[in-house]
JSON list of C-alpha atoms in Angstrom, two decimals:
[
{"chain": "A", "resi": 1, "resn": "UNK", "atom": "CA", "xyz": [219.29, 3.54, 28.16]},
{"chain": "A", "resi": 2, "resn": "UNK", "atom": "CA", "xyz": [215.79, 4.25, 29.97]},
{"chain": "A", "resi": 3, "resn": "UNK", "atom": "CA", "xyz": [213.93, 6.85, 28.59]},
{"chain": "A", "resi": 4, "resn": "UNK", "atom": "CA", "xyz": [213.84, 8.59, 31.96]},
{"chain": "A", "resi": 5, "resn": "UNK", "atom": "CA", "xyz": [217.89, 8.68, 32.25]},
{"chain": "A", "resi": 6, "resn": "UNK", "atom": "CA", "xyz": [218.16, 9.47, 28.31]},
{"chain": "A", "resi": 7, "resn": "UNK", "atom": "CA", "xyz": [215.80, 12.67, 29.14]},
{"chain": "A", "resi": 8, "resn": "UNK", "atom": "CA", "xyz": [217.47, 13.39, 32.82]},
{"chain": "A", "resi": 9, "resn": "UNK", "atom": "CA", "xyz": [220.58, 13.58, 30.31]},
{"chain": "A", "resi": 10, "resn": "UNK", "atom": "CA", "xyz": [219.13, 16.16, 27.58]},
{"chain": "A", "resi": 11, "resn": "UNK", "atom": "CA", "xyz": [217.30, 18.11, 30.26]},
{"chain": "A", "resi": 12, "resn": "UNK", "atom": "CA", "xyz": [220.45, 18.86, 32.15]},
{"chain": "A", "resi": 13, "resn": "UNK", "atom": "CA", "xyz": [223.27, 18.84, 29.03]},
{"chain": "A", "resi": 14, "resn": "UNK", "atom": "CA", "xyz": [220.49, 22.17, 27.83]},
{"chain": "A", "resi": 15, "resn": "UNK", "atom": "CA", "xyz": [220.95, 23.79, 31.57]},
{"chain": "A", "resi": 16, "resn": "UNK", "atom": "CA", "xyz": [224.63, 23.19, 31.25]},
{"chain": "A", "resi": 17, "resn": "UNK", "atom": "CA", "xyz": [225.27, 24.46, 27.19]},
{"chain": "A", "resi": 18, "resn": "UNK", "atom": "CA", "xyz": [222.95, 27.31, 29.28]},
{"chain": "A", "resi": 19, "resn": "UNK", "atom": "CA", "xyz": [225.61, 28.00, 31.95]},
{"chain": "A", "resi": 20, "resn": "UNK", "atom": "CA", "xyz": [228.48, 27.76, 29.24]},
{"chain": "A", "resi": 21, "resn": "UNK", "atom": "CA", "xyz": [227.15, 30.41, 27.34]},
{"chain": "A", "resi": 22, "resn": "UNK", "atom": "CA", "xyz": [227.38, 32.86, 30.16]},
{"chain": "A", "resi": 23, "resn": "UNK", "atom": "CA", "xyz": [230.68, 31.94, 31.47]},
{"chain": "A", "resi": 24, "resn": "UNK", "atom": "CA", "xyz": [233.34, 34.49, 31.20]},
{"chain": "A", "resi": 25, "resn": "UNK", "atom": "CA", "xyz": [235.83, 33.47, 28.56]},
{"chain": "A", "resi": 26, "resn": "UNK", "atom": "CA", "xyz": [239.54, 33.50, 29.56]},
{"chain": "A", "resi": 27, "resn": "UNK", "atom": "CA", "xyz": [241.10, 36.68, 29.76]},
{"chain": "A", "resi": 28, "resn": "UNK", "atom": "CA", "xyz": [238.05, 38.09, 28.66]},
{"chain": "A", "resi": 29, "resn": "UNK", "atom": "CA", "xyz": [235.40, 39.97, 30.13]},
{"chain": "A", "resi": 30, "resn": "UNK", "atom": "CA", "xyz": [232.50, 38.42, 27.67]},
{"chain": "A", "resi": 31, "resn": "UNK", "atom": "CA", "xyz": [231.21, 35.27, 27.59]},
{"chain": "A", "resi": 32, "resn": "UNK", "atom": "CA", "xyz": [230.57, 33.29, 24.63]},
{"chain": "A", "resi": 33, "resn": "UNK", "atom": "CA", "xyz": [226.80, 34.62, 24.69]},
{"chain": "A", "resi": 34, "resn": "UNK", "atom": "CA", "xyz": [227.89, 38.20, 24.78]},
{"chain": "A", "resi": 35, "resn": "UNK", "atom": "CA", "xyz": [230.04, 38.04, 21.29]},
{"chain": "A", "resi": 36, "resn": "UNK", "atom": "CA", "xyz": [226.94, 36.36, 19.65]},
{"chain": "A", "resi": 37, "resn": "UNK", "atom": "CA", "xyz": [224.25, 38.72, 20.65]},
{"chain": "A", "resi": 38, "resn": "UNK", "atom": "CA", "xyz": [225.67, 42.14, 21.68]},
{"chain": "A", "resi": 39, "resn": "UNK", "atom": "CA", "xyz": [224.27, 44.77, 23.54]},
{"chain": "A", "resi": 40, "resn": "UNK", "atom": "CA", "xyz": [221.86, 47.25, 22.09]},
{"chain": "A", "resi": 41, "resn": "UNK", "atom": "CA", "xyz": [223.07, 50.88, 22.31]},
{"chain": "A", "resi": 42, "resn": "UNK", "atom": "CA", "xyz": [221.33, 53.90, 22.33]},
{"chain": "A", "resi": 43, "resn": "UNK", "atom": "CA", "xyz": [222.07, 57.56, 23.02]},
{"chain": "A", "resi": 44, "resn": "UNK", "atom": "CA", "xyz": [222.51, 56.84, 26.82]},
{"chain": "A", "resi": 45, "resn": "UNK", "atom": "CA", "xyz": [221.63, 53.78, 27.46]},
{"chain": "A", "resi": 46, "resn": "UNK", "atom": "CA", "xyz": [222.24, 49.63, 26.28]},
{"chain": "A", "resi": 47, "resn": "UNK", "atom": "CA", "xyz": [219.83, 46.95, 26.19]},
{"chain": "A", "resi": 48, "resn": "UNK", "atom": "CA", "xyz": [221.44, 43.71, 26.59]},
{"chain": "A", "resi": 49, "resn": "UNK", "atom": "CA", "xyz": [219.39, 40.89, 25.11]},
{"chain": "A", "resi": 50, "resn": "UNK", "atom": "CA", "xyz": [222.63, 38.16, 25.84]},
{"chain": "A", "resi": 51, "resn": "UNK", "atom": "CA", "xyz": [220.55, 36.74, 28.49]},
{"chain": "A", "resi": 52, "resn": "UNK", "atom": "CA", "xyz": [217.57, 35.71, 27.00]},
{"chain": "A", "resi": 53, "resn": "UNK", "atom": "CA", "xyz": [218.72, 33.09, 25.35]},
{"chain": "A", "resi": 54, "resn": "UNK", "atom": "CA", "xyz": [220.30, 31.30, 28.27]},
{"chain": "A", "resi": 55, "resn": "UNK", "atom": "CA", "xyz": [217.37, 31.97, 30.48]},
{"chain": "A", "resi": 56, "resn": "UNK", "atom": "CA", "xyz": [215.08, 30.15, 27.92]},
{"chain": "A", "resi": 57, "resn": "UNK", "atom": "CA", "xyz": [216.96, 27.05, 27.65]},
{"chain": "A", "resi": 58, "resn": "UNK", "atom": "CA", "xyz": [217.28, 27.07, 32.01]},
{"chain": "A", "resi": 59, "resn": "UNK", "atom": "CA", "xyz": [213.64, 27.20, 31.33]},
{"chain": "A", "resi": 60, "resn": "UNK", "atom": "CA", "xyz": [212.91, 24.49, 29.41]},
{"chain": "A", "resi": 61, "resn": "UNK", "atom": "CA", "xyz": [215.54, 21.99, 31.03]},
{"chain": "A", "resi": 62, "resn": "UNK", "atom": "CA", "xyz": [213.99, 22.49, 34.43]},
{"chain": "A", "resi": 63, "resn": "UNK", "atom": "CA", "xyz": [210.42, 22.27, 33.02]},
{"chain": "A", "resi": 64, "resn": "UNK", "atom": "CA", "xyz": [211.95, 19.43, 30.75]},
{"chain": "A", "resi": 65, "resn": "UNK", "atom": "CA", "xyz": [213.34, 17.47, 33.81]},
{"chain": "A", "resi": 66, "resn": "UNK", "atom": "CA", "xyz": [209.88, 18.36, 36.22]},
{"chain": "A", "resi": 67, "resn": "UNK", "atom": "CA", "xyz": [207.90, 16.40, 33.31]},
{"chain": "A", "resi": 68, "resn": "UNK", "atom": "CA", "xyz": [210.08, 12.86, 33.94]},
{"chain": "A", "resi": 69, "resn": "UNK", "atom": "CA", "xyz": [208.16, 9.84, 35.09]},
{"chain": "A", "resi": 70, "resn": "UNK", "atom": "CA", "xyz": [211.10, 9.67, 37.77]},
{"chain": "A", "resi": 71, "resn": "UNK", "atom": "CA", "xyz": [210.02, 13.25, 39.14]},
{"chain": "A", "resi": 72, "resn": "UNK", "atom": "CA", "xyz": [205.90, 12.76, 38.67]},
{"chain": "A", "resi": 73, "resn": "UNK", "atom": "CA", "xyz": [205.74, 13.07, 42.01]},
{"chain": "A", "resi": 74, "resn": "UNK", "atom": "CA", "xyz": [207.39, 15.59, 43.08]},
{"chain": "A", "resi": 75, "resn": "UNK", "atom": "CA", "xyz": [207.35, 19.14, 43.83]},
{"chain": "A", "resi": 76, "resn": "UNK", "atom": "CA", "xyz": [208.48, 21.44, 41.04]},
{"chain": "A", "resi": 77, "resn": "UNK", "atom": "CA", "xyz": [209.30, 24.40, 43.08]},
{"chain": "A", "resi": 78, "resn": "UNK", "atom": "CA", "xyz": [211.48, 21.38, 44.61]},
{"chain": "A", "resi": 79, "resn": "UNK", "atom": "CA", "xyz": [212.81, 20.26, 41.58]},
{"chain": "A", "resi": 80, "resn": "UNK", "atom": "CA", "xyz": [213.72, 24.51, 40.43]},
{"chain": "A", "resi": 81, "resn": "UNK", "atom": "CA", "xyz": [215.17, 24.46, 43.94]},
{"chain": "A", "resi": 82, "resn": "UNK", "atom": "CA", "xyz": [217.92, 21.92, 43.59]},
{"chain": "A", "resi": 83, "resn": "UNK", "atom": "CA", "xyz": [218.77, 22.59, 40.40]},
{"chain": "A", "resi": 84, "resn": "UNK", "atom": "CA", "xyz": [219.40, 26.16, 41.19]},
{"chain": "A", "resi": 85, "resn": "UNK", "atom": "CA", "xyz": [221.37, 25.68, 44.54]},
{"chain": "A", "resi": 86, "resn": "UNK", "atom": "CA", "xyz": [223.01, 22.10, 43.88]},
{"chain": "A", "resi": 87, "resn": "UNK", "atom": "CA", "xyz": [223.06, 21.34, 40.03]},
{"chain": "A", "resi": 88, "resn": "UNK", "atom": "CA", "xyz": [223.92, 24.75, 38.51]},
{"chain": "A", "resi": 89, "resn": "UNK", "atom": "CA", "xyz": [226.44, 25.39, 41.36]},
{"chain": "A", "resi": 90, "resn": "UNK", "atom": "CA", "xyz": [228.37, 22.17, 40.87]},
{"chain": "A", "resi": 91, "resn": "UNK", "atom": "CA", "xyz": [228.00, 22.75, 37.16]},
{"chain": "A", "resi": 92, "resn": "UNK", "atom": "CA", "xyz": [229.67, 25.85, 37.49]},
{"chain": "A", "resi": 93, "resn": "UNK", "atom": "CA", "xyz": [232.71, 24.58, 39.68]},
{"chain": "A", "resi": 94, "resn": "UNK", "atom": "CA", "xyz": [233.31, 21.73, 36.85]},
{"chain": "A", "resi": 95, "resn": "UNK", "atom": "CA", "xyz": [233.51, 25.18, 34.28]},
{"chain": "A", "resi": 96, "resn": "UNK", "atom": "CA", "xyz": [236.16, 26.71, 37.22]},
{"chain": "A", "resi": 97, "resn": "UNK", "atom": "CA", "xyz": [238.20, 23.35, 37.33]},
{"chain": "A", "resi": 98, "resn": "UNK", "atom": "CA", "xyz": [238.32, 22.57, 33.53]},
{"chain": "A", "resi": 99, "resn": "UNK", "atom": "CA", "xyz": [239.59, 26.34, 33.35]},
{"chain": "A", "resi": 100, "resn": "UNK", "atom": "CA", "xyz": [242.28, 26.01, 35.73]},
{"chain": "A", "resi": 101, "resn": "UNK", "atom": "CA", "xyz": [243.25, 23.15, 33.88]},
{"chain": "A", "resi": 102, "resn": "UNK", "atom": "CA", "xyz": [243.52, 24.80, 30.40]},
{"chain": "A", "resi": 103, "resn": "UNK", "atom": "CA", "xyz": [245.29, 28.11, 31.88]},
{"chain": "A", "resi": 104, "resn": "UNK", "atom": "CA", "xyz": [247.74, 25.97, 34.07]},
{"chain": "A", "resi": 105, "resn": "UNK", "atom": "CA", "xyz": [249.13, 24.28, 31.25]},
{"chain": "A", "resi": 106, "resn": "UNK", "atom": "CA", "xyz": [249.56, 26.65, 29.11]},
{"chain": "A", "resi": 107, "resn": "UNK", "atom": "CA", "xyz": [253.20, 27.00, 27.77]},
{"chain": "A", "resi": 108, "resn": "UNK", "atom": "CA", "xyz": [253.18, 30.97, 28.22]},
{"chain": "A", "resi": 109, "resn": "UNK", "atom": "CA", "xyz": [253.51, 32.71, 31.65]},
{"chain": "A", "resi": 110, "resn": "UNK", "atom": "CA", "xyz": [251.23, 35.03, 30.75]},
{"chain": "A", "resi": 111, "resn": "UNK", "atom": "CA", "xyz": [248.58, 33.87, 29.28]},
{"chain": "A", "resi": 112, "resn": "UNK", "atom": "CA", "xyz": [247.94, 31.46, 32.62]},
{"chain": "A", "resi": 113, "resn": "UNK", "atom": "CA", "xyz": [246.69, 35.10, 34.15]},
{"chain": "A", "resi": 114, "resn": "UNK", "atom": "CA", "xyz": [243.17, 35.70, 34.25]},
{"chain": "A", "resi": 115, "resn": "UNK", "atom": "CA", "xyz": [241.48, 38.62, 35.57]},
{"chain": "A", "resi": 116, "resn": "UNK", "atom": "CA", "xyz": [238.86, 38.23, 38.66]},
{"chain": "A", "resi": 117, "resn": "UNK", "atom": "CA", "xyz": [237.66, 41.54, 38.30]},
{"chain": "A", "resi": 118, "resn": "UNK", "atom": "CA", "xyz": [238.43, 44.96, 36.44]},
{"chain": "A", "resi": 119, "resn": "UNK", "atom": "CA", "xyz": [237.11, 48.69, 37.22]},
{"chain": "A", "resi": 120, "resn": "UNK", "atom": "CA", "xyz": [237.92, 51.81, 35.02]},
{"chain": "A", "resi": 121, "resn": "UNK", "atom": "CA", "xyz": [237.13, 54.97, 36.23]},
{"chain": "A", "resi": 122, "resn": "UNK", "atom": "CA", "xyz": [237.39, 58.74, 34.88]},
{"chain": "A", "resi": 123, "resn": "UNK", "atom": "CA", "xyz": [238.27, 60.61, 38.49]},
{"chain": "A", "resi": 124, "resn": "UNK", "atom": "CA", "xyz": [238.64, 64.02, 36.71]},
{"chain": "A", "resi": 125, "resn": "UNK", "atom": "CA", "xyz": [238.76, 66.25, 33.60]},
{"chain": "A", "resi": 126, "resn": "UNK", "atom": "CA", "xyz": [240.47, 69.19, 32.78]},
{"chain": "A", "resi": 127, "resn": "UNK", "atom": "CA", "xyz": [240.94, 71.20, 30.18]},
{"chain": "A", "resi": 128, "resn": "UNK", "atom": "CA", "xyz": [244.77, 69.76, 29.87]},
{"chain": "A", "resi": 129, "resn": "UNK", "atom": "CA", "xyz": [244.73, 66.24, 30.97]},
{"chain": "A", "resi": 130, "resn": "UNK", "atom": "CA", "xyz": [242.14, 63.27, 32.06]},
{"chain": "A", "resi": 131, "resn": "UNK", "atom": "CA", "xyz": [242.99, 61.09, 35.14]},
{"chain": "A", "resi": 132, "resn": "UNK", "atom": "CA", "xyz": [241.73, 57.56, 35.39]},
{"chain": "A", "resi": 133, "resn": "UNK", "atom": "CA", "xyz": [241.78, 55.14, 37.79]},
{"chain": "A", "resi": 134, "resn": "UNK", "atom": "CA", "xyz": [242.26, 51.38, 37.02]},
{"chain": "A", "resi": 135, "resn": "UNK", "atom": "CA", "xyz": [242.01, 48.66, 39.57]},
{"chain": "A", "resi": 136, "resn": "UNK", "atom": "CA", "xyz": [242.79, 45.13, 38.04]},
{"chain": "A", "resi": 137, "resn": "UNK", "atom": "CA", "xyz": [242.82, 42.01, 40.47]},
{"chain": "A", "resi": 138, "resn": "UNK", "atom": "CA", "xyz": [244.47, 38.90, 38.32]},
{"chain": "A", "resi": 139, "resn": "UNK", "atom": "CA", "xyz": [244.73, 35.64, 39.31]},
{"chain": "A", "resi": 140, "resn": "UNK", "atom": "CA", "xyz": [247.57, 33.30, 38.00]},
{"chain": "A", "resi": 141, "resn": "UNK", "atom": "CA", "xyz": [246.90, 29.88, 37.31]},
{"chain": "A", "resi": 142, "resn": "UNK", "atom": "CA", "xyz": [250.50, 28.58, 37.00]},
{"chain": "A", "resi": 143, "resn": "UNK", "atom": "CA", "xyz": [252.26, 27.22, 39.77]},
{"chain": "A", "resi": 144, "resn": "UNK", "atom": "CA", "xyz": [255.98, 29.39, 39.17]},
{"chain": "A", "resi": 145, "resn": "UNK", "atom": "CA", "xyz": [257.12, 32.89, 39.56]},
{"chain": "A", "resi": 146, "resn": "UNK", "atom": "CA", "xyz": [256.91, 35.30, 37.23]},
{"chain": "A", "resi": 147, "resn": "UNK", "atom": "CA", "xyz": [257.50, 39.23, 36.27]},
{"chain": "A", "resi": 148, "resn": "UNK", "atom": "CA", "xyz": [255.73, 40.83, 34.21]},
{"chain": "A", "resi": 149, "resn": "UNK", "atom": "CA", "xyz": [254.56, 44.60, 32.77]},
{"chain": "A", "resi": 150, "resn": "UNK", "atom": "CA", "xyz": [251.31, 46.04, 31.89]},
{"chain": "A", "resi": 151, "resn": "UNK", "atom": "CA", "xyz": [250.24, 48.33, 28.66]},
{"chain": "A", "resi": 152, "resn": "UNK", "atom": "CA", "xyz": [247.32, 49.40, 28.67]},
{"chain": "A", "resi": 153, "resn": "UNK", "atom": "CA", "xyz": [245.71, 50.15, 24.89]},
{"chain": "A", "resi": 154, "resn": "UNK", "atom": "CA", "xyz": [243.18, 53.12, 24.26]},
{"chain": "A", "resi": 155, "resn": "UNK", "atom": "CA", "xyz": [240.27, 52.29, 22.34]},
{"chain": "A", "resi": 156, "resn": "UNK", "atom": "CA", "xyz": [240.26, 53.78, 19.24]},
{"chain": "A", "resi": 157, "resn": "UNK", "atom": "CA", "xyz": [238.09, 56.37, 19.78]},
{"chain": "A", "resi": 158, "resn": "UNK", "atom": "CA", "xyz": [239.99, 58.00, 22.09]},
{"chain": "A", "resi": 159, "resn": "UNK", "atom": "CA", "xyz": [243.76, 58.26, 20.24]},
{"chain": "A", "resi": 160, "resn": "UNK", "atom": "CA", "xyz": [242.21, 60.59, 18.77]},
{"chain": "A", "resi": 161, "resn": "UNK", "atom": "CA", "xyz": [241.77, 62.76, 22.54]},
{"chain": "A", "resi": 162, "resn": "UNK", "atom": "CA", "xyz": [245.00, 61.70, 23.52]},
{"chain": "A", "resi": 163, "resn": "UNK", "atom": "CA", "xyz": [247.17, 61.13, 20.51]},
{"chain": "A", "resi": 164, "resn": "UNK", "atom": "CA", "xyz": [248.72, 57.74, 21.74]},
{"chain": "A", "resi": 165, "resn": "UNK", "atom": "CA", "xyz": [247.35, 54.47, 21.22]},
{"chain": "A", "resi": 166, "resn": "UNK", "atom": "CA", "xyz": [248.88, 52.83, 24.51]},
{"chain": "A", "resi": 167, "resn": "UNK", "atom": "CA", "xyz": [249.77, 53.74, 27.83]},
{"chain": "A", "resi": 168, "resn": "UNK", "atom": "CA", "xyz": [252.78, 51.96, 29.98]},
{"chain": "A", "resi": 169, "resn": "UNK", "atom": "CA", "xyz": [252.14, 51.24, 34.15]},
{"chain": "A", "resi": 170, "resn": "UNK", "atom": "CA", "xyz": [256.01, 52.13, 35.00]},
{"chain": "A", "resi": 171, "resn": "UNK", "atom": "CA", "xyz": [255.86, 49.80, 37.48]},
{"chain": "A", "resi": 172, "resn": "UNK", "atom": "CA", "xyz": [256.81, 46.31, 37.33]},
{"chain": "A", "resi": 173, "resn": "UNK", "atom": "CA", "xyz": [254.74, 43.43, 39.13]},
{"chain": "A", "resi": 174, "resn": "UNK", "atom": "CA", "xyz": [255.30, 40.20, 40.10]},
{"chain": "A", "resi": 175, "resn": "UNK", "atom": "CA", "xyz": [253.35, 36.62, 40.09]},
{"chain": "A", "resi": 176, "resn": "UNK", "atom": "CA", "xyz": [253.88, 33.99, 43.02]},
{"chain": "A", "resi": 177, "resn": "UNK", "atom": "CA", "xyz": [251.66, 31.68, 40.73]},
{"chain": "A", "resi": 178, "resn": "UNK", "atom": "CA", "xyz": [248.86, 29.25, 42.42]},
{"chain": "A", "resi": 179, "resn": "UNK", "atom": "CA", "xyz": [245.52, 31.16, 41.54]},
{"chain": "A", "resi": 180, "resn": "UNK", "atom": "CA", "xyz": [247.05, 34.21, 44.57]},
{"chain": "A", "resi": 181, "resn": "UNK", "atom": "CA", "xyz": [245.75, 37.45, 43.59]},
{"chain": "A", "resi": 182, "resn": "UNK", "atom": "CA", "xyz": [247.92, 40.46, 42.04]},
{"chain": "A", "resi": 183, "resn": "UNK", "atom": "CA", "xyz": [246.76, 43.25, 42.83]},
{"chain": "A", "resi": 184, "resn": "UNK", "atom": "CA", "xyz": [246.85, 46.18, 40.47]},
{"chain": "A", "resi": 185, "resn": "UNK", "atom": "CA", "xyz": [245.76, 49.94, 41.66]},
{"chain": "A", "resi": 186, "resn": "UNK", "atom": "CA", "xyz": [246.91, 52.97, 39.60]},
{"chain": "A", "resi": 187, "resn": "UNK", "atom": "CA", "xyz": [246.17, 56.09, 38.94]},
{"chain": "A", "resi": 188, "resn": "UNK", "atom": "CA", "xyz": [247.00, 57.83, 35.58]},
{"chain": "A", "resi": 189, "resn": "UNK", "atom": "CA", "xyz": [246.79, 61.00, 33.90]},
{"chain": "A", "resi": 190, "resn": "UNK", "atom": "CA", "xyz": [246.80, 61.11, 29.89]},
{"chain": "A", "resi": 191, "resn": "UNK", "atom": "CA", "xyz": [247.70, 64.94, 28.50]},
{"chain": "A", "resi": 192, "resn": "UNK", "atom": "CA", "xyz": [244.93, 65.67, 26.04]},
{"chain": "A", "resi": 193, "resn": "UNK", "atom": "CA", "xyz": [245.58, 65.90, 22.24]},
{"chain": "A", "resi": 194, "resn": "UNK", "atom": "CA", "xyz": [245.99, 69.93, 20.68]},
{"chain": "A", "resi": 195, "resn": "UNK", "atom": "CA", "xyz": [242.66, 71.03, 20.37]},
{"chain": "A", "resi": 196, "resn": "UNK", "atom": "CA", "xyz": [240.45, 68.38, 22.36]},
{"chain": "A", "resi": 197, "resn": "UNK", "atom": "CA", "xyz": [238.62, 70.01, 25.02]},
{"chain": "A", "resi": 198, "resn": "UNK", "atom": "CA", "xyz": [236.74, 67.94, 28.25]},
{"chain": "A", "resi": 199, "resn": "UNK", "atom": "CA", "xyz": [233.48, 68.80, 26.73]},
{"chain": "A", "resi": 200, "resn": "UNK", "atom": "CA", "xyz": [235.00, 66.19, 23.86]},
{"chain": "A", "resi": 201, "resn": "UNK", "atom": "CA", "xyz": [235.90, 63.42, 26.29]},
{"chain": "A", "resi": 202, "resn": "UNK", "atom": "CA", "xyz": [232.67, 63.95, 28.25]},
{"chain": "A", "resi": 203, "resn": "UNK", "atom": "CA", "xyz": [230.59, 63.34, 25.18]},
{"chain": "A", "resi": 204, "resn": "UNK", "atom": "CA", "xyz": [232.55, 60.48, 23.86]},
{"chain": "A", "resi": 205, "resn": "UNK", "atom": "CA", "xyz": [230.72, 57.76, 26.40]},
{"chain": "A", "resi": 206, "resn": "UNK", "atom": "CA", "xyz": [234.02, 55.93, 27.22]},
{"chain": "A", "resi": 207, "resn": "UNK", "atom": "CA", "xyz": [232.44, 53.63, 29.34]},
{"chain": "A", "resi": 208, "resn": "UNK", "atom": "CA", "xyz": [231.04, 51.78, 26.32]},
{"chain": "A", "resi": 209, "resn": "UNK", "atom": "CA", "xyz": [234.81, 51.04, 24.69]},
{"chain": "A", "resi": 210, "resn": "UNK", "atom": "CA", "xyz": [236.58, 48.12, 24.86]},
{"chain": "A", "resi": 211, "resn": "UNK", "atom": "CA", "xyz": [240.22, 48.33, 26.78]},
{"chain": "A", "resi": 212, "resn": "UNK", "atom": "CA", "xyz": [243.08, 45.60, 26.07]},
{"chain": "A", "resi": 213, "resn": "UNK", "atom": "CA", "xyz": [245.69, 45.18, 28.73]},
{"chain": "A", "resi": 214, "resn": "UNK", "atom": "CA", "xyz": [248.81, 43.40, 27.39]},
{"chain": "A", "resi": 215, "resn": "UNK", "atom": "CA", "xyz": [250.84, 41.65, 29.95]},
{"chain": "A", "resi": 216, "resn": "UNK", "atom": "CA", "xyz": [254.48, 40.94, 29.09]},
{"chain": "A", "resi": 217, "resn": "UNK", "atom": "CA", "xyz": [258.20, 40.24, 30.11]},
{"chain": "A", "resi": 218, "resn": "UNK", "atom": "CA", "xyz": [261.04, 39.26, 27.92]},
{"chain": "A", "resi": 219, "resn": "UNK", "atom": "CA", "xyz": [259.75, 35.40, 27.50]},
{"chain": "A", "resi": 220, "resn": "UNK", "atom": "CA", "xyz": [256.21, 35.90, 26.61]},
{"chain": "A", "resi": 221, "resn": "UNK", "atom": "CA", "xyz": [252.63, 38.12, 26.26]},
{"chain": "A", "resi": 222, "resn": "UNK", "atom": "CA", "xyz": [249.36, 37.96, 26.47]},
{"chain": "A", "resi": 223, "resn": "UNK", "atom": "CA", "xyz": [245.92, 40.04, 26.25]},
{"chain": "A", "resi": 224, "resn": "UNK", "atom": "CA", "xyz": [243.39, 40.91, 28.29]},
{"chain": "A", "resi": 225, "resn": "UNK", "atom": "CA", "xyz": [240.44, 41.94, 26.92]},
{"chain": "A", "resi": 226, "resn": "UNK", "atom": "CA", "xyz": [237.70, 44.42, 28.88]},
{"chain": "A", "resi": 227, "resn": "UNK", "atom": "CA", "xyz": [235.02, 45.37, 27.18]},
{"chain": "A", "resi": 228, "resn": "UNK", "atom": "CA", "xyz": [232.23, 48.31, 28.73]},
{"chain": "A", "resi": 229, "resn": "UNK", "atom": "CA", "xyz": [229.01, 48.17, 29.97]}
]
């Protein structure tokens, strides 16, 4: 192997351990990076350092691949270019397709559903009850049918505001399968624990906690696993 191609190879194996650091794990809302370094928190705010790390190594693979004999000649704002809009994007869809693959052949219904996006929101507090708003959109990687409930666990610093450590969607959904989206939008209301007051729930910085979603019929279950800003 040429040195050139034997460096081409290192250069862009670092972008690409780079881009699988920061890829969203399955039915998880961290990537890998995120559960090694975790964000900084302070009073009211988070420093999140997860990036760095990644960004670095992008660094020194496209500085590492601009240095080849093969490129000598060549722009390096070029070289950044391409490997921003062609490499790391076709990089990314070889992560999508090698996820498919692992959550469409998984024996467990549930488990081959994977959440595009999730959004908790407090709408209002009272002095009785709390009402929060939860939009999930899943995606199932399986190719059958399926029906399915959702629970919804508290983190554990709230039981203590609400006295219950999980909340049931009464509703029941259903999967058609091939990656189409389900759709979840529901609005709940959670009766606050004797003796919590809003001024509790408004100082308890929710938006930090970690929510698990547990998705289950009579055959089989699975997690979800959101974790705050």
């Amino acid at each position: 192997m040429g040195k050139n191609l034997k460096g081409a190879f290192i250069y862009l194996g670092i972008i690409f351990i780079s881009m699988v650091l920061v890829y969203k794990l399955p039915q998880d809302s961290y990537s890998m990076i995120q559960y090694i370094i975790k964000p900084i928190r302070f009073e009211n705010s988070v420093l999140n350092l997860s990036g760095l790390i990644p960004l670095i190594m992008l660094f020194i693979g496209i500085r590492g691949l601009c240095r080849l004999e093969w490129f000598a000649d060549k722009s390096k704002l070029l070289i950044t270019i391409i490997v921003l809009i062609l490499v790391m994007p076709a990089m990314g869809g070889t992560l999508d397709i090698a996820k498919t693959i692992y959550l469409s052949n998984l024996n467990n219904q549930m488990r081959s559903i994977d959440f595009k996006d999730i959004d908790i929101k407090v709408s209002s507090i009272t002095d009785n009850d709390v009402t929060l708003n939860i939009k999930l959109e899943l995606t199932d990687y399986r190719e059958d049918m399926s029906d399915f409930q959702i629970r919804m666990y508290l983190p554990d610093s709230w039981t203590v505001y609400f006295d219950k450590e999980f909340i049931d969607f009464e509703e029941s959904y259903k999967s058609f399968g091939r990656r189409r989206p389900i759709i979840v939008d529901k609005e709940i209301s959670v009766q606050l624990a004797d003796g919590i007051t809003r001024d509790n729930v408004f100082d308890s910085q929710w938006y930090w906690e970690t929510f698990e979603f547990e998705l289950f019929n009579n055959i089989d279950s699975s997690k979800l696993i959101y974790h705050g800003t």
